[in-house]
C-alpha cells in the first residue's frame, strides 16, 4: 500500500516508506535503498562543476573526473540549454557537486564497497549537491542517480532538479550483477561493446561477462598461440590483445569488471582451425582432445595471456554441454582412456579439474557452468563458483554443499529467449527457497545472458534493454523494497527505457516481447 506524509511549507519534505507499491512520481532506476525528497526546484548553474575538498581519493587516474564529464554529457545532450539566469533564479542555483570518497584506492574487484549517500540540501551559499562514498565506484553510482534527478524544463530552457531537498542512501543488494555478451556467434564491433558497457553503467550492472570464443569462431588474439584466431570468421572480425585491454580499461572507468570466458572442453571446434592437433580427429572436432598434453599446454598459455589483461578475480571455464562421444569413437583416445582406467564421464571430470588447476595457478578463482556441479560437484575445487543456467532449484542445491553460485536460469534470464517478457525478468528471485543466512551469502548475484546467435551490431541493444534493466533492479534493490506485482514498476521502467533512448541506447518498448518494435504511434512513455 502506498502512503505519503505531506507537509506544506518552504521545506516541504516527503519521506517515502516503500510497501507493495512505488510512488508514481519518483522515477529512479534501480530504486535506491532509502529516499527522502521535498518540493523545491533548483537549476544547474552554467558553471556546474566538480569539487573534491576533503576527499581521501585524489583521482590520479581521472576516473571521477571522467564520470562527472559523462554526467554533464547525458543531462545536456538532448536539448539546447539556455543559461541566461535572472535574479529570480540566483538563490535557486546548484553551483556544482561536491564528492568525498573515503578510500584512496581505485582498485576494482568483486565485493568492493559500492555504497553512497547523495544529498541536496538548500542550505548555504552557494548550494551544492553532495556525494559521500566509500570508494570511487560508489561515487560513480551516485552520479548515475543524480543524472536521473536532472530534467530539461521546456519553459525555462534549463536543466532543473525538482523535489529538493533530496537525501538518498544506497547500496547494492548483490555484489555480482552481470550481463553476458557473446562475440563468437556474431562479432560485435568495439564501439558497440563500449555502448553496451555505457548502458550497463546507467542500470548499475557491474560485470561484463565476455563469452569471447565458441565452436563457431575464435576472434581473440592469443600471443602465446598466434594461430588460434585463424578460427575467426574473417581477418577483420578479430580483437587484438590491445583491444581487449581497452575494453577492460573502458569498463573499469565505469565501475564494471570484465569476466573472460574460455569454454572448455566443449564448444571449441574453432580452436582447431589454427591448431588441428586439438581435435580428436578431422571428422570429430570437439570436445578438445583430453589425451593430449598439448591441449593443456595451450590452455595454460591462453590463461597466462588472459592474466595479463583480465584482472578480475574470476575466470569462467565453461564446462557445459560436453558431448564426449568423440573421445570414445577415436581409437587413439579410446586407448588412452583404457590405459588411464577412465570412462567418458570420468574423462570429462578429469579435463575440467585439470583446467581448474591451471587457472588457479594463474591466480584465478574459477566459474563453471552447472553441468560440472551436476556431474561431479564434490570433486570441484572448493572455491568454484557454479553458474546456474538450466533451470530453477540449482542455486539452493549448490549453496547447501558450501559452494558459491551465480544465477542465470534460462527460463527467466536468457535475453535470446525473445518470448520472455520484462516482468518475468523482474520477478526472478536469486534466493528462491534459500532461507539460511549463511547460504544466502554464497549466492554472489545473478546475470542476464545475451547469447549471440540472433544478435549482431544491428539489434543487440534492443534485445538487451529494457529487460536487462528489470533484472538490474532485482539485483540492486533490497528485497523488502521490491513489489510483488511488477505492474507497480511498469511506468517507472518505461521512463528508464525512454531515458535510455534519449541517451542513444536503442532500448525496445516494454509493450511487447524481446526486441519487439512499437506496434503503433504513441508516446515513448506508454509503449
Coordinates of C-alpha atoms in Angstrom, one line a residue:
X1 CA 0.0 0.0 0.0
X2 CA 1.3 3.4 -1.0
X3 CA 1.2 6.3 1.5
X4 CA 2.8 9.7 1.8
X5 CA 3.0 12.2 4.6
X6 CA 2.5 15.7 3.2
X7 CA 3.6 18.8 5.0
X8 CA 3.3 22.2 3.3
X9 CA 5.9 24.9 3.6
X10 CA 9.2 26.1 2.2
X11 CA 11.0 23.0 3.3
X12 CA 8.2 20.6 2.4
X13 CA 9.7 17.1 2.6
X14 CA 8.1 13.8 1.6
X15 CA 9.6 10.7 3.3
X16 CA 8.9 7.6 1.3
X17 CA 8.0 4.4 3.0
X18 CA 8.2 1.6 0.4
X19 CA 5.5 -1.0 0.6
X20 CA 3.8 -3.0 -2.0
X21 CA 3.8 -0.1 -4.4
X22 CA 6.2 2.6 -5.5
X23 CA 5.2 6.2 -5.7
X24 CA 4.3 7.2 -9.2
X25 CA 6.3 10.5 -9.2
X26 CA 9.7 9.0 -8.3
X27 CA 11.5 7.9 -11.5
X28 CA 14.8 6.5 -10.4
X29 CA 16.0 3.1 -11.7
X30 CA 17.1 1.0 -10.0
X31 CA 15.3 2.1 -6.8
X32 CA 17.7 3.2 -4.0
X33 CA 17.6 1.8 -0.5
X34 CA 16.3 5.0 1.1
X35 CA 14.9 8.2 -0.4
X36 CA 13.6 11.4 1.1
X37 CA 12.6 14.4 -1.0
X38 CA 10.8 17.7 -1.0
X39 CA 9.1 20.1 -3.4
X40 CA 11.6 22.8 -4.3
X41 CA 13.1 23.3 -7.8
X42 CA 16.8 24.2 -8.4
X43 CA 18.6 24.9 -11.6
X44 CA 22.0 23.7 -12.7
X45 CA 24.4 26.6 -13.0
X46 CA 26.2 27.3 -16.3
X47 CA 29.4 26.6 -14.5
X48 CA 28.2 23.5 -12.7
X49 CA 31.4 21.9 -11.5
X50 CA 33.0 19.1 -9.5
X51 CA 34.8 19.7 -6.2
X52 CA 36.5 17.1 -4.0
X53 CA 37.7 19.1 -1.0
X54 CA 38.2 16.7 2.0
X55 CA 38.3 13.6 -0.1
X56 CA 41.0 11.0 0.5
X57 CA 40.7 9.9 -3.1
X58 CA 43.0 12.0 -5.3
X59 CA 41.7 10.8 -8.7
X60 CA 45.1 10.4 -10.2
X61 CA 43.7 8.2 -12.9
X62 CA 40.8 10.6 -13.7
X63 CA 38.0 8.1 -13.1
X64 CA 35.9 10.5 -11.1
X65 CA 36.6 13.5 -13.4
X66 CA 35.6 11.4 -16.4
X67 CA 32.4 10.2 -14.6
X68 CA 31.5 13.8 -13.9
X69 CA 32.1 14.8 -17.6
X70 CA 29.8 11.9 -18.7
X71 CA 27.2 13.2 -16.2
X72 CA 27.2 16.6 -17.9
X73 CA 27.0 14.9 -21.3
X74 CA 24.0 12.8 -20.6
X75 CA 22.0 15.6 -18.9
X76 CA 22.6 18.2 -21.6
X77 CA 22.9 16.1 -24.8
X78 CA 19.2 16.0 -25.7
X79 CA 18.5 19.7 -25.6
X80 CA 20.0 23.2 -26.1
X81 CA 20.4 24.7 -22.7
X82 CA 19.9 28.5 -22.1
X83 CA 21.9 29.9 -19.2
X84 CA 20.5 33.5 -19.0
X85 CA 19.6 33.3 -15.4
X86 CA 17.8 36.2 -13.8
X87 CA 17.7 37.3 -10.2
X88 CA 14.7 35.1 -9.6
X89 CA 17.0 32.1 -10.1
X90 CA 20.1 33.2 -8.2
X91 CA 19.1 31.7 -4.9
X92 CA 17.9 28.5 -6.5
X93 CA 21.1 27.6 -8.4
X94 CA 23.1 24.4 -7.9
X95 CA 26.7 25.5 -8.4
X96 CA 28.2 22.1 -8.5
X97 CA 28.6 18.7 -7.0
X98 CA 30.9 18.0 -4.0
X99 CA 32.2 14.5 -3.8
X100 CA 34.0 12.9 -0.8
X101 CA 35.5 9.4 -1.3
X102 CA 36.9 7.7 1.8
X103 CA 39.1 5.2 0.1
X104 CA 42.4 6.2 -1.6
X105 CA 42.3 3.2 -3.9
X106 CA 40.6 2.8 -7.2
X107 CA 41.2 -1.0 -7.4
X108 CA 38.1 -2.6 -8.9
X109 CA 37.3 -6.1 -7.7
X110 CA 34.5 -8.4 -6.6
X111 CA 32.8 -7.3 -3.4
X112 CA 34.2 -3.7 -3.2
X113 CA 32.0 -1.2 -1.3
X114 CA 29.7 0.4 -3.8
X115 CA 27.5 2.3 -1.3
X116 CA 26.9 6.0 -1.4
X117 CA 25.0 8.9 0.0
X118 CA 23.6 11.6 -2.2
X119 CA 22.0 14.7 -0.7
X120 CA 20.9 18.1 -2.0
X121 CA 20.0 20.4 0.9
X122 CA 19.3 24.1 0.0
X123 CA 21.5 25.5 2.8
X124 CA 24.4 27.8 2.5
X125 CA 25.5 30.0 -0.4
X126 CA 26.5 28.7 -2.9
X127 CA 24.4 25.5 -2.9
X128 CA 26.0 22.2 -3.9
X129 CA 24.8 18.6 -4.4
X130 CA 26.8 16.4 -2.2
X131 CA 28.1 12.8 -2.6
X132 CA 29.8 10.7 0.1
X133 CA 31.0 7.2 -0.9
X134 CA 33.4 4.6 0.4
X135 CA 35.0 4.1 -3.0
X136 CA 35.1 6.0 -6.3
X137 CA 32.9 3.3 -7.8
X138 CA 30.2 4.1 -5.2
X139 CA 30.6 7.8 -6.2
X140 CA 30.1 6.8 -9.9
X141 CA 26.8 5.1 -8.9
X142 CA 25.8 8.3 -7.1
X143 CA 26.5 10.3 -10.2
X144 CA 24.2 8.0 -12.2
X145 CA 21.5 8.5 -9.7
X146 CA 22.0 12.3 -9.8
X147 CA 21.7 12.2 -13.6
X148 CA 18.2 10.8 -13.2
X149 CA 17.2 13.7 -10.9
X150 CA 18.1 16.2 -13.7
X151 CA 15.4 17.2 -16.2
X152 CA 15.1 19.7 -19.0
X153 CA 12.4 22.3 -18.3
X154 CA 10.9 23.4 -21.6
X155 CA 9.5 26.7 -20.2
X156 CA 12.8 27.9 -18.8
X157 CA 15.1 26.0 -21.2
X158 CA 17.3 25.0 -18.3
X159 CA 18.3 21.8 -16.5
X160 CA 16.4 21.6 -13.3
X161 CA 16.5 19.3 -10.2
X162 CA 13.0 19.0 -8.8
X163 CA 11.8 17.8 -5.4
X164 CA 14.7 19.4 -3.5
X165 CA 15.8 18.7 -0.7
X166 CA 17.0 15.1 -1.6
X167 CA 18.5 12.6 0.8
X168 CA 19.4 9.2 -0.8
X169 CA 21.2 6.4 0.9
X170 CA 22.0 3.5 -1.3
X171 CA 24.0 0.2 -1.7
X172 CA 23.6 -2.9 -3.9
X173 CA 21.9 -6.0 -2.7
X174 CA 24.3 -8.3 -4.6
X175 CA 27.9 -7.7 -5.4
X176 CA 27.7 -9.6 -8.7
X177 CA 25.3 -8.0 -11.2
X178 CA 26.2 -9.3 -14.7
X179 CA 25.4 -9.2 -18.4
X180 CA 26.8 -11.8 -20.8
X181 CA 27.7 -10.9 -24.3
X182 CA 28.7 -13.4 -26.9
X183 CA 31.2 -12.4 -29.6
X184 CA 31.6 -15.9 -31.1
X185 CA 28.2 -16.4 -32.7
X186 CA 28.4 -12.9 -34.1
X187 CA 31.3 -10.5 -34.0
X188 CA 30.5 -7.3 -32.0
X189 CA 32.4 -4.1 -33.0
X190 CA 34.5 -2.4 -30.4
X191 CA 32.3 0.7 -30.4
X192 CA 29.1 -1.5 -29.8
X193 CA 30.8 -3.2 -26.9
X194 CA 31.6 0.2 -25.4
X195 CA 28.0 1.3 -25.9
X196 CA 26.8 -1.8 -24.1
X197 CA 29.2 -1.0 -21.2
X198 CA 27.9 2.6 -21.0
X199 CA 24.3 1.3 -20.8
X200 CA 25.3 -1.2 -18.1
X201 CA 26.6 1.7 -16.0
X202 CA 23.2 3.5 -16.4
X203 CA 21.5 0.5 -14.8
X204 CA 24.2 -0.1 -12.2
X205 CA 25.2 -3.5 -13.6
X206 CA 28.9 -4.2 -12.7
X207 CA 30.1 -7.4 -14.5
X208 CA 30.5 -7.7 -18.3
X209 CA 30.8 -11.5 -18.8
X210 CA 32.6 -11.7 -22.1
X211 CA 31.9 -15.0 -23.8
X212 CA 34.7 -14.5 -26.3
X213 CA 35.1 -17.7 -28.2
X214 CA 33.0 -20.8 -29.0
X215 CA 32.7 -23.5 -31.6
X216 CA 31.7 -21.0 -34.3
X217 CA 34.7 -18.6 -34.1
X218 CA 37.8 -17.7 -32.1
X219 CA 38.2 -13.9 -32.6
X220 CA 40.7 -13.1 -29.9
X221 CA 44.4 -12.7 -30.4
X222 CA 46.4 -15.1 -28.1
X223 CA 50.1 -14.1 -28.3
X224 CA 51.3 -17.5 -26.9
X225 CA 49.4 -19.4 -29.6
X226 CA 49.0 -16.9 -32.5
X227 CA 47.2 -19.3 -34.9
X228 CA 44.2 -19.6 -32.6
X229 CA 42.4 -16.6 -34.1
X230 CA 42.7 -18.3 -37.5
X231 CA 39.3 -19.5 -36.3
X232 CA 37.7 -16.1 -36.6
X233 CA 35.0 -15.5 -39.2
X234 CA 37.3 -13.2 -41.2
X235 CA 40.5 -11.2 -40.8
X236 CA 38.6 -8.1 -39.8
X237 CA 36.3 -9.8 -37.2
X238 CA 39.1 -10.1 -34.6
X239 CA 40.1 -8.5 -31.4
X240 CA 43.8 -7.8 -30.7
X241 CA 45.0 -8.0 -27.1
X242 CA 45.3 -4.2 -27.2
X243 CA 41.5 -4.1 -27.9
X244 CA 40.8 -6.5 -25.1
X245 CA 42.9 -4.3 -22.7
X246 CA 41.0 -1.2 -24.0
X247 CA 37.6 -2.9 -23.2
X248 CA 38.8 -3.8 -19.7
X249 CA 40.1 -0.2 -19.1
X250 CA 36.9 1.3 -20.5
X251 CA 34.7 -0.9 -18.3
X252 CA 36.8 -0.2 -15.2
X253 CA 36.4 3.5 -15.6
X254 CA 32.7 2.9 -15.4
X255 CA 32.9 0.6 -12.4
X256 CA 32.4 -2.6 -14.4
X257 CA 34.6 -5.7 -14.1
X258 CA 35.2 -7.9 -17.2
X259 CA 34.8 -11.6 -16.7
X260 CA 36.6 -13.5 -19.5
X261 CA 35.2 -16.9 -20.5
X262 CA 37.2 -19.8 -22.1
X263 CA 34.7 -22.5 -22.5
X264 CA 36.3 -26.0 -22.3
X265 CA 36.4 -28.8 -23.3
X266 CA 33.2 -28.5 -25.4
X267 CA 32.2 -25.5 -27.6
X268 CA 35.8 -25.5 -29.0
X269 CA 35.7 -26.6 -32.6
X270 CA 37.1 -23.2 -33.8
X271 CA 40.3 -23.7 -31.9
X272 CA 41.4 -26.5 -34.3
X273 CA 41.3 -24.2 -37.3
X274 CA 44.7 -22.9 -36.3
X275 CA 45.8 -26.0 -34.3
X276 CA 44.2 -29.2 -35.7
X277 CA 46.0 -31.3 -33.1
X278 CA 43.4 -30.1 -30.6
X279 CA 40.7 -32.0 -32.5
X280 CA 40.2 -35.7 -31.6
X281 CA 40.1 -36.2 -35.4
X282 CA 39.4 -34.3 -38.6
X283 CA 35.9 -35.9 -38.7
X284 CA 35.3 -35.5 -35.0
X285 CA 36.3 -32.0 -33.9
X286 CA 35.1 -31.5 -30.3
X287 CA 35.5 -31.6 -27.4
X288 CA 39.2 -30.8 -27.2
X289 CA 41.5 -33.8 -27.1
X290 CA 41.6 -34.9 -23.5
X291 CA 44.5 -37.3 -24.1
X292 CA 46.9 -34.7 -25.4
X293 CA 49.4 -32.8 -23.3
X294 CA 49.4 -30.1 -26.0
X295 CA 45.7 -29.4 -25.2
X296 CA 46.6 -28.4 -21.6
X297 CA 49.8 -26.6 -22.6
X298 CA 47.7 -24.5 -24.9
X299 CA 45.0 -23.8 -22.2
X300 CA 47.9 -22.8 -19.9
X301 CA 49.2 -20.4 -22.5
X302 CA 45.8 -18.8 -23.1
X303 CA 45.2 -18.3 -19.4
X304 CA 48.7 -16.9 -18.9
X305 CA 47.9 -14.3 -21.6
X306 CA 44.5 -13.7 -20.0
X307 CA 46.1 -12.9 -16.7
X308 CA 48.0 -10.0 -18.3
X309 CA 44.7 -8.4 -19.4
X310 CA 41.8 -9.7 -17.4
X311 CA 42.4 -8.7 -13.8
X312 CA 39.0 -9.7 -12.3
X313 CA 39.4 -12.3 -9.6
X314 CA 37.3 -14.8 -11.5
X315 CA 37.7 -16.6 -14.9
X316 CA 34.9 -18.6 -16.5
X317 CA 35.9 -22.0 -17.8
X318 CA 32.6 -23.1 -19.2
X319 CA 32.3 -26.8 -19.0
X320 CA 28.8 -27.1 -20.3
X321 CA 27.1 -29.3 -23.0
X322 CA 30.1 -31.6 -23.4
X323 CA 29.4 -34.5 -25.8
X324 CA 32.2 -36.9 -25.1
X325 CA 31.4 -39.4 -27.9
X326 CA 34.3 -38.1 -30.0
X327 CA 36.7 -39.4 -27.3
X328 CA 35.3 -43.0 -27.3
X329 CA 35.0 -43.1 -31.1
X330 CA 38.6 -42.0 -31.8
X331 CA 40.8 -45.1 -31.4
X332 CA 43.9 -43.4 -30.0
X333 CA 41.8 -41.5 -27.4
X334 CA 39.9 -44.7 -26.5
X335 CA 43.2 -46.5 -26.0
X336 CA 44.3 -43.6 -23.7
X337 CA 41.1 -43.9 -21.7
X338 CA 41.6 -47.6 -21.2
X339 CA 45.2 -47.0 -20.1
X340 CA 44.0 -44.4 -17.6
X341 CA 41.1 -46.6 -16.5
X342 CA 38.6 -43.8 -17.3
X343 CA 35.2 -43.9 -19.0
X344 CA 33.9 -40.9 -20.9
X345 CA 32.2 -39.3 -17.8
X346 CA 35.4 -39.7 -15.8
X347 CA 37.4 -38.2 -18.6
X348 CA 35.1 -35.1 -18.6
X349 CA 35.7 -34.7 -14.9
X350 CA 39.5 -35.2 -15.4
X351 CA 39.5 -32.4 -18.0
X352 CA 37.5 -29.9 -16.0
X353 CA 39.5 -30.4 -12.8
X354 CA 42.9 -30.2 -14.7
X355 CA 41.8 -26.9 -16.4
X356 CA 40.7 -25.6 -13.0
X357 CA 44.2 -26.3 -11.5
X358 CA 45.8 -24.4 -14.4
X359 CA 43.5 -21.4 -13.8
X360 CA 44.2 -21.4 -10.1
X361 CA 48.0 -21.4 -10.9
X362 CA 47.5 -18.1 -12.7
X363 CA 45.7 -16.6 -9.7
X364 CA 42.1 -17.1 -10.7
X365 CA 39.1 -18.4 -8.9
X366 CA 37.0 -20.5 -11.4
X367 CA 33.4 -20.2 -12.5
X368 CA 31.9 -23.2 -14.3
X369 CA 28.5 -23.8 -15.8
X370 CA 26.3 -26.0 -13.7
X371 CA 26.8 -29.3 -15.5
X372 CA 30.1 -29.7 -13.7
X373 CA 28.3 -29.5 -10.4
X374 CA 25.5 -31.8 -11.6
X375 CA 28.1 -34.4 -12.7
X376 CA 30.8 -34.3 -10.1
X377 CA 30.2 -31.4 -7.7
X378 CA 32.0 -32.9 -4.8
X379 CA 35.2 -33.1 -6.8
X380 CA 35.3 -29.4 -7.8
X381 CA 37.8 -27.0 -6.3
X382 CA 36.1 -25.7 -3.2
X383 CA 36.5 -22.1 -4.4
X384 CA 34.5 -22.9 -7.6
X385 CA 31.5 -20.8 -8.4
X386 CA 28.7 -22.7 -10.0
X387 CA 26.9 -20.8 -12.8
X388 CA 23.2 -21.9 -12.9
X389 CA 21.6 -21.8 -16.3
X390 CA 19.5 -24.9 -16.9
X391 CA 16.6 -24.0 -14.6
X392 CA 15.3 -23.3 -11.1
X393 CA 16.3 -25.1 -7.9
X394 CA 20.0 -25.3 -8.7
X395 CA 21.2 -22.5 -6.5
X396 CA 19.7 -23.9 -3.4
X397 CA 21.4 -27.3 -4.0
X398 CA 24.8 -25.6 -4.8
X399 CA 24.9 -23.4 -1.6
X400 CA 23.7 -26.4 0.5
X401 CA 27.1 -28.0 -0.3
X402 CA 29.0 -24.9 0.6
X403 CA 29.9 -23.8 -2.9
X404 CA 29.1 -20.3 -4.3
X405 CA 26.6 -19.7 -7.1
X406 CA 25.6 -17.2 -9.8
X407 CA 22.0 -17.4 -11.0
X408 CA 21.2 -17.1 -14.8
X409 CA 18.4 -19.7 -15.1
X410 CA 17.5 -19.7 -18.8
X411 CA 13.7 -19.8 -18.3
X412 CA 13.9 -16.3 -16.7
X413 CA 17.2 -14.5 -17.5
X414 CA 18.2 -15.5 -21.1
X415 CA 17.8 -12.5 -23.3
X416 CA 17.9 -14.6 -26.5
X417 CA 14.6 -16.1 -25.3
X418 CA 12.5 -13.4 -27.1
X419 CA 9.2 -14.7 -25.7
X420 CA 10.3 -13.9 -22.1
X421 CA 8.9 -10.5 -21.2
X422 CA 10.3 -7.9 -18.8
X423 CA 8.0 -8.8 -15.9
X424 CA 9.4 -12.3 -15.9
X425 CA 12.9 -10.9 -15.7
X426 CA 11.8 -8.6 -12.9
X427 CA 10.3 -11.3 -10.8
X428 CA 13.1 -13.9 -11.0
X429 CA 14.5 -14.1 -7.4
X430 CA 18.0 -15.5 -7.0
X431 CA 17.4 -16.5 -3.4
X432 CA 14.2 -18.6 -4.0
X433 CA 14.0 -21.3 -1.3
X434 CA 17.3 -20.2 0.3
X435 CA 16.4 -19.1 3.8
X436 CA 19.6 -19.8 5.7
X437 CA 21.5 -16.5 6.0
X438 CA 24.9 -18.2 5.6
X439 CA 23.8 -19.9 2.5
X440 CA 22.3 -16.7 1.1
X441 CA 25.8 -15.2 1.3
X442 CA 27.0 -17.9 -1.1
X443 CA 24.8 -16.5 -3.9
X444 CA 27.1 -13.9 -5.4
X445 CA 24.3 -12.5 -7.5
X446 CA 23.0 -13.0 -11.0
X447 CA 23.5 -12.4 -14.6
X448 CA 21.3 -11.9 -17.7
X449 CA 22.7 -13.6 -20.8
X450 CA 22.7 -12.2 -24.3
X451 CA 23.7 -15.2 -26.4
X452 CA 24.7 -14.2 -29.9
X453 CA 23.1 -16.5 -32.4
X454 CA 20.5 -13.9 -33.5
X455 CA 22.2 -10.6 -32.4
X456 CA 24.9 -8.5 -34.0
X457 CA 25.6 -4.8 -34.0
X458 CA 22.2 -4.2 -35.6
X459 CA 20.0 -5.4 -32.8
X460 CA 21.9 -6.2 -29.7
X461 CA 20.8 -3.1 -27.7
X462 CA 17.1 -3.5 -28.2
X463 CA 17.4 -7.2 -27.3
X464 CA 19.2 -6.4 -24.1
X465 CA 17.1 -3.4 -23.0
X466 CA 14.8 -2.8 -21.2
X467 CA 14.6 -6.5 -20.0
X468 CA 18.1 -6.4 -18.5
X469 CA 17.1 -3.3 -16.5
X470 CA 14.3 -5.3 -14.9
X471 CA 16.9 -7.8 -13.7
X472 CA 19.2 -5.0 -12.7
X473 CA 16.7 -3.7 -10.1
X474 CA 16.2 -7.2 -8.8
X475 CA 19.9 -7.4 -8.2
X476 CA 20.5 -3.9 -6.8
X477 CA 17.5 -3.1 -4.7
X478 CA 16.8 -4.6 -1.3
X479 CA 14.3 -7.5 -1.4
X480 CA 11.9 -5.8 1.0
X481 CA 11.7 -2.8 -1.2
X482 CA 10.7 -4.9 -4.3
X483 CA 7.0 -5.1 -5.1
X484 CA 5.3 -8.4 -5.5
X485 CA 3.4 -7.2 -8.6
X486 CA 5.6 -6.0 -11.5
X487 CA 2.8 -3.8 -12.8
X488 CA 3.7 -1.4 -10.0
X489 CA 7.0 -0.6 -11.6
X490 CA 5.9 -0.6 -15.2
X491 CA 5.7 3.2 -15.6
X492 CA 9.0 3.8 -13.9
X493 CA 10.7 1.2 -16.1
X494 CA 9.1 2.8 -19.1
X495 CA 10.5 6.1 -18.0
X496 CA 14.0 4.5 -17.7
X497 CA 13.6 2.9 -21.2
X498 CA 12.8 6.3 -22.6
X499 CA 15.8 7.8 -20.8
X500 CA 18.0 5.1 -22.5
X501 CA 16.6 6.1 -25.9
X502 CA 17.4 9.8 -25.1
X503 CA 21.0 8.7 -24.3
X504 CA 21.4 7.0 -27.6
X505 CA 20.6 3.4 -26.5
X506 CA 18.2 1.5 -28.7
X507 CA 16.1 0.1 -26.0
X508 CA 12.9 -1.6 -27.2
X509 CA 9.4 -0.8 -25.9
X510 CA 8.0 -2.5 -22.8
X511 CA 4.8 -3.2 -24.5
X512 CA 5.9 -6.4 -26.3
X513 CA 8.4 -9.2 -26.0
X514 CA 12.1 -9.2 -26.6
X515 CA 13.3 -6.5 -29.1
X516 CA 9.7 -6.0 -30.5
X517 CA 9.2 -2.7 -32.3
X518 CA 6.5 -0.2 -31.4
X519 CA 3.1 -1.5 -32.6
X520 CA 1.6 1.9 -33.3
X521 CA 2.1 5.6 -33.0
X522 CA 2.3 6.9 -29.4
X523 CA 4.4 8.4 -26.7
X524 CA 7.6 6.6 -25.6
X525 CA 6.3 6.6 -22.1
X526 CA 3.3 4.4 -22.8
X527 CA 4.9 1.8 -25.1

